[in-house]
Structure formats: C-alpha cells, structure tokens
Short mmCIF file of C-alpha atoms (C1' of nucleotides) in Angstrom, two decimals:
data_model
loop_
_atom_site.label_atom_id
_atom_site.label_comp_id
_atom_site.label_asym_id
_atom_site.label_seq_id
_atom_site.Cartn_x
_atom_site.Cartn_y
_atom_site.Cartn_z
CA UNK M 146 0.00 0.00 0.00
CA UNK M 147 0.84 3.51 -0.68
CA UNK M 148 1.63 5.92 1.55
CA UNK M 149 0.25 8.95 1.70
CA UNK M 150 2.88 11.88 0.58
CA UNK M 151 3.81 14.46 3.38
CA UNK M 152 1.96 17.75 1.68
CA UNK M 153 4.07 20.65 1.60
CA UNK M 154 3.67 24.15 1.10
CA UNK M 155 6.43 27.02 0.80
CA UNK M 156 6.65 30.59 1.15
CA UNK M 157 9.21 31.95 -0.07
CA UNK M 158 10.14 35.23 -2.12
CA UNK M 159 13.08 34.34 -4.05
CA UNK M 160 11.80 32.77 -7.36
CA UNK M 161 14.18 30.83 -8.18
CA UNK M 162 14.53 29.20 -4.78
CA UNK M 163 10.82 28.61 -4.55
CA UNK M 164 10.92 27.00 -8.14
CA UNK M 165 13.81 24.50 -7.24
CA UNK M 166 12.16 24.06 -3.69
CA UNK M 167 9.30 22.69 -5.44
CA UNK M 168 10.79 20.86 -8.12
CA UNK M 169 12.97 18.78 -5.32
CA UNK M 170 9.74 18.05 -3.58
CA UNK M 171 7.89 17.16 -6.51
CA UNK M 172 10.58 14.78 -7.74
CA UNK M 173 10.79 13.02 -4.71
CA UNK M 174 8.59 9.97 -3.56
CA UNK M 175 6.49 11.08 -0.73
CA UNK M 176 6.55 14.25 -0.72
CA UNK M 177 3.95 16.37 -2.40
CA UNK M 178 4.05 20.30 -3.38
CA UNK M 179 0.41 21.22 -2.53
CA UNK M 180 1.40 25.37 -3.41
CA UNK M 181 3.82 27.61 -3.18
CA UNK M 182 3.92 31.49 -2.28
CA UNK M 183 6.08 34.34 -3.30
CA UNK M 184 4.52 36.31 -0.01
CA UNK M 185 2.71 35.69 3.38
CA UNK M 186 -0.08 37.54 2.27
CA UNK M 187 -1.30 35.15 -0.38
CA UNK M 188 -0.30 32.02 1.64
CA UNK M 189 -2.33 33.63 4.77
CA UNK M 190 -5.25 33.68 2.14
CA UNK M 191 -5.13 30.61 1.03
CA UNK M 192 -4.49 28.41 3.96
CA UNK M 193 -7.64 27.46 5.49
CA UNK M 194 -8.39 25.75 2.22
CA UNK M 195 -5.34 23.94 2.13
CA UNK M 196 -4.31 20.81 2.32
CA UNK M 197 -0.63 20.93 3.83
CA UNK M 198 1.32 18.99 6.74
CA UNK M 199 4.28 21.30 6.59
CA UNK M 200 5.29 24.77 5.51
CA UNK M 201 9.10 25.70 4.56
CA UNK M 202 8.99 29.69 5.06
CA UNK M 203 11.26 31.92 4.61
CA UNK M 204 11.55 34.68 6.96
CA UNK M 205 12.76 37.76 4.87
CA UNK M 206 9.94 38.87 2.85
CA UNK M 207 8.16 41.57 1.39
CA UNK M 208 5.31 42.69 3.46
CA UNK M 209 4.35 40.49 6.25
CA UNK M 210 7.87 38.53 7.33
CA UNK M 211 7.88 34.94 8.16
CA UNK M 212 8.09 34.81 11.34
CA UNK M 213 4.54 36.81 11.49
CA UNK M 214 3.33 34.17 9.12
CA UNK M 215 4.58 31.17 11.19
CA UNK M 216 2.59 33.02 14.13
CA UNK M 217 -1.04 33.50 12.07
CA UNK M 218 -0.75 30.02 10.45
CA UNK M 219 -0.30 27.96 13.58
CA UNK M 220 -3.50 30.09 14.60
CA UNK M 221 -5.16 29.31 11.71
CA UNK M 222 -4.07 25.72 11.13
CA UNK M 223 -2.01 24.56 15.00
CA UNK M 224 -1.49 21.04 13.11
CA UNK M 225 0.57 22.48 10.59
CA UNK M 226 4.45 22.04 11.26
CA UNK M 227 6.84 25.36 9.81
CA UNK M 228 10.05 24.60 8.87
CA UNK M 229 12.21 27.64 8.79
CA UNK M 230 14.31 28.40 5.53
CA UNK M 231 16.78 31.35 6.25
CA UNK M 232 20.19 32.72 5.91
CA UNK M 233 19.55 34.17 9.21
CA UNK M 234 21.42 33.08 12.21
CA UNK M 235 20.86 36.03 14.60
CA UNK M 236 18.96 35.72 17.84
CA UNK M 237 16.13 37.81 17.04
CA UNK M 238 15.06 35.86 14.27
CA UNK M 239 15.67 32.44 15.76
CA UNK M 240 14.20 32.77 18.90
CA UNK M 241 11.30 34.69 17.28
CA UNK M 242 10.75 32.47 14.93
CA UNK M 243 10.44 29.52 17.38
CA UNK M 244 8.46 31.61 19.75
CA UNK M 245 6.00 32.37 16.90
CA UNK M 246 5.68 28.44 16.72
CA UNK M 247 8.16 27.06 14.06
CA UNK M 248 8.72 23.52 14.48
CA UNK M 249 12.05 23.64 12.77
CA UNK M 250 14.78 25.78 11.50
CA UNK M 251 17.14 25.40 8.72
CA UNK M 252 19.74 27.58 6.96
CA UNK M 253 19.98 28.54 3.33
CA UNK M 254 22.86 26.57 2.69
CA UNK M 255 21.06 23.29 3.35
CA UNK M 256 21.66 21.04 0.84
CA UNK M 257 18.26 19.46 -0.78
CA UNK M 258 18.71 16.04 0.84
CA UNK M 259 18.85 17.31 4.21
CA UNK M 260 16.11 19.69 3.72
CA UNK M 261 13.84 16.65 2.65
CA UNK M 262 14.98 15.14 5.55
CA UNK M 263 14.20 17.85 7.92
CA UNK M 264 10.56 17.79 5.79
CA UNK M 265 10.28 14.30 7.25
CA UNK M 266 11.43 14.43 10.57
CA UNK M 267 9.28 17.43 11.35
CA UNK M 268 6.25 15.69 10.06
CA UNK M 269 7.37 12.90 12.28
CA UNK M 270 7.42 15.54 15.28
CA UNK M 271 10.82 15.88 15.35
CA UNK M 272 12.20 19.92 15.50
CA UNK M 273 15.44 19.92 13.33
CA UNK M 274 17.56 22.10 13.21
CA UNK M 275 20.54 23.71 11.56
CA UNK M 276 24.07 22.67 13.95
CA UNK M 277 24.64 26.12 14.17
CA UNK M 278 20.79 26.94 15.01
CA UNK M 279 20.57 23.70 17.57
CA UNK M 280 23.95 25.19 19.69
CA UNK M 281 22.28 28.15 19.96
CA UNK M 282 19.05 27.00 21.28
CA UNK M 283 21.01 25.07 24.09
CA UNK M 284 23.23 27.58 24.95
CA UNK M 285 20.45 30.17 25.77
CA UNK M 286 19.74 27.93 28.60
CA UNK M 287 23.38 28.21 30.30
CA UNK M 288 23.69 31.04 33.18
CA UNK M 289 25.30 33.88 30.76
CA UNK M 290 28.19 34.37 33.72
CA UNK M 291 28.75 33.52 37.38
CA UNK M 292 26.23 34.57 39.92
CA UNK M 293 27.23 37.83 41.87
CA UNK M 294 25.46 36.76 44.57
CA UNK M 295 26.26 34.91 47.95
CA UNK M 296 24.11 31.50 48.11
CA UNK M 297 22.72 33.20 51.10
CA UNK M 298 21.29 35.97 49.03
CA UNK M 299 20.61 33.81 46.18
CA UNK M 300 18.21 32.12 48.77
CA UNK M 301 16.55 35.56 49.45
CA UNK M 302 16.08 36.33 46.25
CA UNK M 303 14.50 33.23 45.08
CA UNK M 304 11.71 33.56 48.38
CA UNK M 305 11.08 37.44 47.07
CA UNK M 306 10.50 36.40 43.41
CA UNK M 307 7.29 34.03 45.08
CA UNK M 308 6.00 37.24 46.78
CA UNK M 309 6.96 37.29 50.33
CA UNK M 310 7.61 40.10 52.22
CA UNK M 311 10.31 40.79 54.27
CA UNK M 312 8.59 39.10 57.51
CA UNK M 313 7.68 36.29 55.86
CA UNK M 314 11.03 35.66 54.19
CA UNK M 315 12.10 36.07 57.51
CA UNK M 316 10.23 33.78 59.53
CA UNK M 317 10.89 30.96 57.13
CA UNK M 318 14.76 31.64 57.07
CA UNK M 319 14.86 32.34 60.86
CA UNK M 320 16.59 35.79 60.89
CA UNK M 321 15.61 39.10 61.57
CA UNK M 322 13.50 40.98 58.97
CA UNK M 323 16.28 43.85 59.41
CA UNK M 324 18.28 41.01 57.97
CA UNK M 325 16.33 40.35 55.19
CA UNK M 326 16.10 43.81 54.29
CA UNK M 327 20.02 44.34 54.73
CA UNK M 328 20.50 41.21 52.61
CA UNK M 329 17.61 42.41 49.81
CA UNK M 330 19.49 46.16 49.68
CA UNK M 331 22.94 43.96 48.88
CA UNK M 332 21.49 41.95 45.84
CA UNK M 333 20.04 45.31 44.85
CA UNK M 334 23.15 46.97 44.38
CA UNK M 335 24.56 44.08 42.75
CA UNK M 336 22.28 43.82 40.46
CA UNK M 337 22.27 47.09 39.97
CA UNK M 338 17.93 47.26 40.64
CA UNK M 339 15.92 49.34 42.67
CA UNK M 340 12.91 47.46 43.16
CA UNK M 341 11.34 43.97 43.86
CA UNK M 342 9.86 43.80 40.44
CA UNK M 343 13.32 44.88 38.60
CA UNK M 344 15.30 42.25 40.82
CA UNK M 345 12.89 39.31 40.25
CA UNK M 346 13.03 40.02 36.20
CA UNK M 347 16.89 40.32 36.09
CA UNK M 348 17.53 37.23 38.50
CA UNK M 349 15.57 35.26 35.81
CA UNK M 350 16.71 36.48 32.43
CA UNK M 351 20.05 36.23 34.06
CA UNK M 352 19.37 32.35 35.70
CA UNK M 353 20.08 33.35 38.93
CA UNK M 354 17.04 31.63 39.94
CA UNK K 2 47.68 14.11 6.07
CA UNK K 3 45.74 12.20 9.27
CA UNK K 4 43.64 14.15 11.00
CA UNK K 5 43.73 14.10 14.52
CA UNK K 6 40.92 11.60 15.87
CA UNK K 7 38.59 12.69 18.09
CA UNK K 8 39.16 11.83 21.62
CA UNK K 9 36.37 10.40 23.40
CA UNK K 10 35.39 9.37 27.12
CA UNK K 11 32.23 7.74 28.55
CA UNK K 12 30.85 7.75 31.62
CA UNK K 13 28.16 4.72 31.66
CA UNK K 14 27.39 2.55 34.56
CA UNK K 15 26.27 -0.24 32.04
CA UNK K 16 29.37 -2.83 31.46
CA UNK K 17 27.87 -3.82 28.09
CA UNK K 18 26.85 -0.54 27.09
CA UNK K 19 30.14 1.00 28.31
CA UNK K 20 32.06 -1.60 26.28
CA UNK K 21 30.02 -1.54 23.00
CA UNK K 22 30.20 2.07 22.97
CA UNK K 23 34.43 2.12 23.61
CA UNK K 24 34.56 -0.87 20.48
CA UNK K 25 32.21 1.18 18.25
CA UNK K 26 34.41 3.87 18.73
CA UNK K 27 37.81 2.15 18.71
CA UNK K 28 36.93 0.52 15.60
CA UNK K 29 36.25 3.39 13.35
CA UNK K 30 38.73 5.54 11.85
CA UNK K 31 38.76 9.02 13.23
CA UNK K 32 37.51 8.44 16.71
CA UNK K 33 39.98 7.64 19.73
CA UNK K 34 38.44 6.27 23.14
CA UNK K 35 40.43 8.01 25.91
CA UNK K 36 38.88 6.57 28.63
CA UNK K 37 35.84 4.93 30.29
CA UNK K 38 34.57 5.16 33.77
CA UNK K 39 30.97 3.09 35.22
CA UNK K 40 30.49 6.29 37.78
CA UNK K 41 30.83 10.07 37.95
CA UNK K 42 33.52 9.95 40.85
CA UNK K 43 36.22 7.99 38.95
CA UNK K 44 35.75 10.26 35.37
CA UNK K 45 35.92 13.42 37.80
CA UNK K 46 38.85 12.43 39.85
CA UNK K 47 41.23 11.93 36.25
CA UNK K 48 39.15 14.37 33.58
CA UNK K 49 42.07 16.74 33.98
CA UNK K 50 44.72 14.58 33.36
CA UNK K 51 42.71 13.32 30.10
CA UNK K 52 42.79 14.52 27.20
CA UNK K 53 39.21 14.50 25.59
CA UNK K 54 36.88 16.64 23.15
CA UNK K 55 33.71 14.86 23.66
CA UNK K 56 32.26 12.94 26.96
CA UNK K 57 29.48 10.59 26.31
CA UNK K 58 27.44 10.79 29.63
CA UNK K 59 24.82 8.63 31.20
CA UNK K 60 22.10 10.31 33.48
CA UNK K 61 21.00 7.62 35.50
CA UNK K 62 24.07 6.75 37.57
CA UNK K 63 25.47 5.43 41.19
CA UNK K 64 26.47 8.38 43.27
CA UNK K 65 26.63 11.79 41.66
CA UNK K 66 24.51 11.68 38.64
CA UNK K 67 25.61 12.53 35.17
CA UNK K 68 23.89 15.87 35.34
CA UNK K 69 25.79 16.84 38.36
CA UNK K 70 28.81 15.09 36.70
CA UNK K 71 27.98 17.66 33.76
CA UNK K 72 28.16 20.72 35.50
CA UNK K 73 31.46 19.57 37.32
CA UNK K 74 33.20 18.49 34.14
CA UNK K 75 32.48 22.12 32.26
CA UNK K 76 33.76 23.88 35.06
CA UNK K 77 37.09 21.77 35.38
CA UNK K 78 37.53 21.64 31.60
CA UNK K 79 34.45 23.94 29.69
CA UNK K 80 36.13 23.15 26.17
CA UNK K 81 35.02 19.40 26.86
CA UNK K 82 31.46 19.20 25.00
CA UNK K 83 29.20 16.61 27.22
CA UNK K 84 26.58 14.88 25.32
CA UNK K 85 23.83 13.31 27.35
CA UNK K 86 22.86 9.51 26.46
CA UNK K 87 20.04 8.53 28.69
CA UNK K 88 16.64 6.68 28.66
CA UNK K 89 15.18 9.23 30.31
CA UNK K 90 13.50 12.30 28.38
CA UNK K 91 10.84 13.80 30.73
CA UNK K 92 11.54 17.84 31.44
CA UNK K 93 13.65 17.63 34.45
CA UNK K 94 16.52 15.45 33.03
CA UNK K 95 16.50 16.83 29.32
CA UNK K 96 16.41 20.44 30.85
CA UNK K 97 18.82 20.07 34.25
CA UNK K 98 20.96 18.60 31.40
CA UNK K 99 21.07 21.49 29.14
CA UNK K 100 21.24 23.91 31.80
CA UNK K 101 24.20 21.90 33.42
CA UNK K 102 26.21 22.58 30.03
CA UNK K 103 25.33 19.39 27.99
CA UNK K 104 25.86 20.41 24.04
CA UNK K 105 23.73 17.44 22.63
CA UNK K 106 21.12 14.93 24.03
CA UNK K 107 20.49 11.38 22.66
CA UNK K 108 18.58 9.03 24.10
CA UNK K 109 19.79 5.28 24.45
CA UNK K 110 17.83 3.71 21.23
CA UNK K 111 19.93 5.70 19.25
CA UNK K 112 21.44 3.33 16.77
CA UNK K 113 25.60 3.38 16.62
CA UNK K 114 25.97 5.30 13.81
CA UNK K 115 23.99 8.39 14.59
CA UNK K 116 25.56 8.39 17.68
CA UNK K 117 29.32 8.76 16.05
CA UNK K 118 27.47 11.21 13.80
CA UNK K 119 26.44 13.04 16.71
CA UNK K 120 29.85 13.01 18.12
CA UNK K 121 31.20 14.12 15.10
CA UNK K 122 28.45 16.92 14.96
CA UNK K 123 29.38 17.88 18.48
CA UNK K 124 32.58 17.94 17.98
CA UNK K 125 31.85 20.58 15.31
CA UNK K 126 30.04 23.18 17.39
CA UNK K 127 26.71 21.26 16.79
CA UNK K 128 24.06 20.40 19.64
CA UNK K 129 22.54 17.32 18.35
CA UNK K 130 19.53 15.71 19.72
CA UNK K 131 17.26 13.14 19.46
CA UNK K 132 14.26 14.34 17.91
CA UNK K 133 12.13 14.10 20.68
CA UNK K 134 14.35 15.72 22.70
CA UNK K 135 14.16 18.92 19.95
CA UNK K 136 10.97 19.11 19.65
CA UNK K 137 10.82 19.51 23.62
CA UNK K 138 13.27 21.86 24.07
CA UNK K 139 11.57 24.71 21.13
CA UNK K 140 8.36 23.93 22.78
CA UNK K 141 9.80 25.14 25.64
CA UNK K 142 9.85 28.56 24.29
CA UNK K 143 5.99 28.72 23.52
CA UNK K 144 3.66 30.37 25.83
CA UNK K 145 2.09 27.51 27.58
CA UNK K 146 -1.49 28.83 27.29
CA UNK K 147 -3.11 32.28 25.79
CA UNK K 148 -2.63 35.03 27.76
CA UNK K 149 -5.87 35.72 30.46
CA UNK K 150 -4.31 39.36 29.92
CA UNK K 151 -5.64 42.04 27.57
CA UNK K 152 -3.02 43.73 25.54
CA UNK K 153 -3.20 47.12 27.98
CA UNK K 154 -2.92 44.93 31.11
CA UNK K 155 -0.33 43.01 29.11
CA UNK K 156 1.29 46.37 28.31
CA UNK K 157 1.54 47.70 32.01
CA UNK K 158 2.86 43.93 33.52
CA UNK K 159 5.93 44.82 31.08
CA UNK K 160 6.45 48.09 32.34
CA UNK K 161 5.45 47.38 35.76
CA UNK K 162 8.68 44.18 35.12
CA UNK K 163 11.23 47.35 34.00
CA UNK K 164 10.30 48.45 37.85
CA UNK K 165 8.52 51.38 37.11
CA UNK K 166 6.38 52.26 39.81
CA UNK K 167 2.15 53.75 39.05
CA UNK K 168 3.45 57.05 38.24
CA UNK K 169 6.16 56.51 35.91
CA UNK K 170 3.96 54.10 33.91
CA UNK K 171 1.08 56.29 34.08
CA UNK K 172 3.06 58.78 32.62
CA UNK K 173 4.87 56.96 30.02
CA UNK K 174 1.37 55.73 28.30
CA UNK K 175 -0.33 59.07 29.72
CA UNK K 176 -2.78 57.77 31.76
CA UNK K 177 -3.99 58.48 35.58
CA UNK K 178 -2.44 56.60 38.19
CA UNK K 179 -5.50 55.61 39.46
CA UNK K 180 -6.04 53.92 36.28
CA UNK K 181 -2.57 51.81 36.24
CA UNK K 182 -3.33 51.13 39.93
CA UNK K 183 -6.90 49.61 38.88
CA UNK K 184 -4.94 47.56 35.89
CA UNK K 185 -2.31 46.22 38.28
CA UNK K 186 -5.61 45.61 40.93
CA UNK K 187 -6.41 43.15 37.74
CA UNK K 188 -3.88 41.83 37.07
CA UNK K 189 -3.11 40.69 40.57
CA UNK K 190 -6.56 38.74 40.18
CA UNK K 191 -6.31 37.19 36.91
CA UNK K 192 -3.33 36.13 37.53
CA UNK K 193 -3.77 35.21 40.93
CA UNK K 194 -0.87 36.87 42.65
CA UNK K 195 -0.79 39.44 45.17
CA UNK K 196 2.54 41.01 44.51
CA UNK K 197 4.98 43.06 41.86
CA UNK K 198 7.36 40.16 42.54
CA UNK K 199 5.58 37.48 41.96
CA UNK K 200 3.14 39.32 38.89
CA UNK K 201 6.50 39.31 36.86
CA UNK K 202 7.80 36.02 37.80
CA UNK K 203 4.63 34.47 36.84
CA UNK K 204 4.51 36.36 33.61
CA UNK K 205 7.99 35.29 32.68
CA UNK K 206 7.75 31.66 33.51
CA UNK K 207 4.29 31.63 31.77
CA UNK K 208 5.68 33.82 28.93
CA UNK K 209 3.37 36.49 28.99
CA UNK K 210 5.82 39.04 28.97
"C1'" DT I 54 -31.13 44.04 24.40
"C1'" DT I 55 -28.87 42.92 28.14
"C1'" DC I 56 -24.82 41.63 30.40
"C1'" DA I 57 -19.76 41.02 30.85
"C1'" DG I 58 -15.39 42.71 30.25
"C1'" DA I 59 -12.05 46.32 29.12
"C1'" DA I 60 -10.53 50.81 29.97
"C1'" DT I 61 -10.71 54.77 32.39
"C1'" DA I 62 -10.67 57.43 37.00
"C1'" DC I 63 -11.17 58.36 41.98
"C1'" DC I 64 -11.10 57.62 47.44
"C1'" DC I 65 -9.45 55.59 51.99
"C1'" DC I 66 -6.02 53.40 54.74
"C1'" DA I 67 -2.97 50.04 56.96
"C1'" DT I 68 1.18 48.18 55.75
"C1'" DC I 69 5.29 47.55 53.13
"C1'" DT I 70 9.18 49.24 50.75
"C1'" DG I 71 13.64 51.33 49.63
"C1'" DG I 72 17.30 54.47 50.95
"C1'" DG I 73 20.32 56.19 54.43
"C1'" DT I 74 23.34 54.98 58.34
"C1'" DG I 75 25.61 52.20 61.70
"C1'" DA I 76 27.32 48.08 64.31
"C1'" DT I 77 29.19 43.30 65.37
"C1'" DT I 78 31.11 38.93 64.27
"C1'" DG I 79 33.74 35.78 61.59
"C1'" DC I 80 36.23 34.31 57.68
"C1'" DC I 81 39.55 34.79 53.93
"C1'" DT I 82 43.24 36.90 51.57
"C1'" DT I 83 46.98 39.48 51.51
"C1'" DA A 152 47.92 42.58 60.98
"C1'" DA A 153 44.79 44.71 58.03
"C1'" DG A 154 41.31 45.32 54.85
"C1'" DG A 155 37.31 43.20 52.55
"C1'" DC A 156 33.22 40.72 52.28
"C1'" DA A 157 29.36 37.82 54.12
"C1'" DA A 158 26.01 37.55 57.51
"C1'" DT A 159 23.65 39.22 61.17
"C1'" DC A 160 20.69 42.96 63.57
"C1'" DA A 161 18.87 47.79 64.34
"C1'" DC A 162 16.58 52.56 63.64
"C1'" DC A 163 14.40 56.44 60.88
"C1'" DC A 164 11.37 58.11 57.39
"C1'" DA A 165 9.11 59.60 53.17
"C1'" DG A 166 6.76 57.61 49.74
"C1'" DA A 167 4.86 53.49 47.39
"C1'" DT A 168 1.96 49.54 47.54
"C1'" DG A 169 -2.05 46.47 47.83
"C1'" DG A 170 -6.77 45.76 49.27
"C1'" DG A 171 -11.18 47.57 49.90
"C1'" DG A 172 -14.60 50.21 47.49
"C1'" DT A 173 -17.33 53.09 43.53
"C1'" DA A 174 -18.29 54.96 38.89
"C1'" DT A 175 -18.60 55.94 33.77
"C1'" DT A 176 -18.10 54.72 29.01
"C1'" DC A 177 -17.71 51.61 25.27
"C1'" DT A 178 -17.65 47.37 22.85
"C1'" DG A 179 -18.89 42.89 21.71
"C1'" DA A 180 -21.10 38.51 22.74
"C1'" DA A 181 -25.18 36.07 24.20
#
DNA sequence: TTCAGAATACCCCATCTGGGTGATTGCCTT
DNA sequence: AAGGCAATCACCCAGATGGGGTATTCTGAA
C-alpha cells in the first residue's frame, strides 16, 4: 500500500529558490508540493483551504515577514508544522521564529537532501535544526556568567520572586526581617535594581534563579 | 595528512553498554576512546589529566549523577562538549541537562551510527539531539497557554517588570495613576498573585511578557 | 437588548518598601 | 595585621503599595 505523501507548502520570495524548492519536492517519492507562495499575504489567504502537513517559510519577505506568518498560520491551522528556511542566524530571528511556533529551523545553505529530511522528521514531530541553530538554542539555557550573589542571598532572592515580604522571608529563614532587608538592599546593588519587580526580572533572564 | 581523531570518554554505569560504545568507537577511523569510567567519581577524579573533546554521559548513575557530573566536568575543563545519552527524556533530566552545560542529548535507542554522527556533529560546534528531545526543548519557548491578559494589562505587567512604579507608567502611556493602579488591581486577580514580585515572575515563567 | 469585560478614573487606609546609616562577628586573603 | 566581604541585627522616614470600594463609558457577545 501507498503511503500517503507528506503535503508541503512554501513561502518563499526568491523565485528561483521557490521554483527548485518545489521541483525537489515534486521529484521526490512522498513528498507532495500542494502550493507555493512568493509572499505571506497570499499564503495567509489561502491556507484554510489547504491541504498541507508542513510549511518551509522563509523569513525575509516583502510585506508580512515569516516569522509573522509562522505566528497566524499555527492560529489558523495549530497542526501544521513550519520549517524555517533562512540565511539568518541572529537571535532575534531564531528565537522569534520559534516563539512564533516554528517547528524547525534550517539555513539557506542546506543542501536538498537534508532539507527533505528535515521535511520528514518534522512531520514525524521531530524539530530539526541547523548545527549552528541547535547550539544556539542550548546555549540560551546556560547562566550567561557567574552569579554575583552569595548562596545566602541567592536564597533571598528566590523567596522574594514568590512574593513574600520581608517578615515572611524572615520567619521561614529564621533571621531578623532587618536582615532580610540588609540582605535584599545587597542583591540590589549588585544587580544594579531598585525594586522587587526589577530584581525578580533580572535574576531570571540572568538564571540566577 | 591524518587528522587528529577525536578523543572520546564515557561515563556509563552499564558494562555492556560502556564496552560496545568504547569498540564502536575504537573501531572506526577518526575516533579515539580516551577513557571509560561506570560512575561520575572515577571520570571526575582523572578528567584533567585526560585529554578528551567529547564525553558521552549517562544520566542515570550510582552516586553523583551525570547531570551533576555535567556541571562539574564544564567547570574543570568547559572546552570538553558533554553529550547526554540517557533513557530518560521527561523535562527535568533533558532540561537540568542542558542547563548543566550538555551540548547534545540522545537518548539510548539511538542506533551506533547516529551516535558517532552526533559526536562528530558535536565535535563541530553542533548540539545534536534526538528528535524528541528537539521538539521539547523549542516547545519550551511557547507560551504555555493564551494570555488571560488584555493587551493594555499586558502592556503595564511589562512596564510594571522594567520596575517602574504607578506614576512613571502612568506617565509613560499618559494615563492616571489611578487607572494603572486599577490595571495592576487586575492583574493581581487574573493572575492570581498578590505582589509586583511574583506578577512578573509568573509572567515570565508563563511567557506572557 | 442585556450583560460582561475592558478601559478609564477616583477615594481611603494600613502596611510595606527602599534608601540612608551604623554596628558586630567571623572568615579569607593578603 | 589589616582590609574586605558575608552575615547578622537595628533605627528612621518619606513615599509606594495592595486591598477595599465606587463609577462611567464603550464594545462585543449572548
């Protein structure tokens, strides 16, 4: 028995790209081209009616970019897996992308092979990924340096980012709330923050807690 | 010319696994075994007198676990690039991983192969994963649910994050104080909080922000 | 058409916060 | 031996915060 072809659609401004992009798919076994679009605009159109499992977009387009795209189509159509297609490599448009939903990201230089196989191990609900792209991802989870903080204020910090106040913080450490406050006006300073609200959003973007 | 093979080490509590994984890579050109230990303490206690590029590591092992083992290893040696080889692949092991410094993540069905491919990849500046495990980690970047938020309370949590207090925010988007006060009174509720501190830690972990 | 929610604005008030200043003890490094 | 930092505790005070209300307007869904 047959199986049935992963359906594809791209988006993608470059011509010539889009032409070859479709040409690859359509000469391979399994995969099927159900449309392609020089611009979000006519692909946003067109999707509801559309019969596709995964979308190769580009991001750098005229109009509406592809990372806008990625975010109305898995609105429209959450099924739908978007493999990104870009020479980018900078952190705004990876992370955006994958915030926006994209199941995948690949660079330009890609050669055909490998971006069939991406087509397939996306549909298979895998998330590849471009080396360069995948070492990124991971390191945006390390700590970007060393803590400034002493583990003891590290502690503090971590009971004033669930909303205690100084007594409570306190009375669960057993010390003085003077303490607490003399310990909270240290990791302000280091962290160079005035406020509860300022220190709770660096200590996180930062991984200090 | 010969180029220089890669040097690899394994920590794996597994005597068969250990010992299939050290012939595998033994017997192909361009990979060199430096060592292999069946527990964190032994690879720790000699990792500086090793020379190594890549460390296969197990999670699951006697003593200090590979995670720990992880985080040890990149701060005795951080050129060393750890990839993870575990069963496991629920959040807390794929993520304590990552965050401990591993570059790639496989998990144990990998076949032989990919996993010198993944070395190899690794070894490149790569980050390669099994496809389960990618798919997890870029899902960790989407916002878990919609946002209960509309876009002016929305507006106001991010300035209220920057630690702007009612009347700079009321002044930067020209409204009354009493009126950010009465947003912030909402927010509190939807989001079920009762604090600046824990308003933006919420809307960080939950992406709303 | 009616009702809910969003957005706007105001009042009261007890409590909490952040900044300033100062002190003691102990540990580590120099 | 000295200076520095971590950790502990203390006091003062102006201003901010959070919780309790109330009210109007507008929009969109039921």
């Amino acid at each position: 028995m047959q199986k049935r072809p992963i359906h594809i659609a791209i988006i993608e401004d470059d011509d010539e790209i889009r032409q070859t992009l479709a040409l690859i798919i359509k000469g391979t076994n399994g995969f099927f081209c159900s449309a392609t679009f020089p611009d979000s605009e006519s692909a946003l159109a067109q999707i509801k009616d559309l019969v596709v499992d995964v979308m190769l977009v580009d991001i750098e387009l005229p109009g509406i970019t592809g990372i806008e795209a990625v975010s109305k189509i898995k609105q429209l159509k959450p099924d739908v897996d978007c493999l990104m297609l870009s020479i980018r490599q900078d952190d705004e448009a990876v992370f955006n992308s994958i915030r926006a939903g994209a199941a995948g990201y690949l660079l330009k230089d890609t050669p055909p092979a490998q971006i069939l196989r991406a087509i397939e191990e996306v549909h298979q609900g895998g998330a590849p990924m471009s080396m360069q792209i995948a070492r990124r991802v991971l390191q945006s989870f390390y700590p970007t340096q060393k803590s400034p903080l002493s583990e003891r204020e590290t502690e503090i910090l971590q009971l004033l980012s669930d909303g205690l106040n100084y007594r409570s913080i306190a009375e669960k450490i057993f010390l003085s709330p003077h303490t607490i406050k003399s310990h909270i006006k240290n990791i302000y300073s280091k962290l160079h923050v005035h406020s509860r609200a300022e220190a709770v959003k660096k200590a996180i973007k930062d991984k200090l807690i």
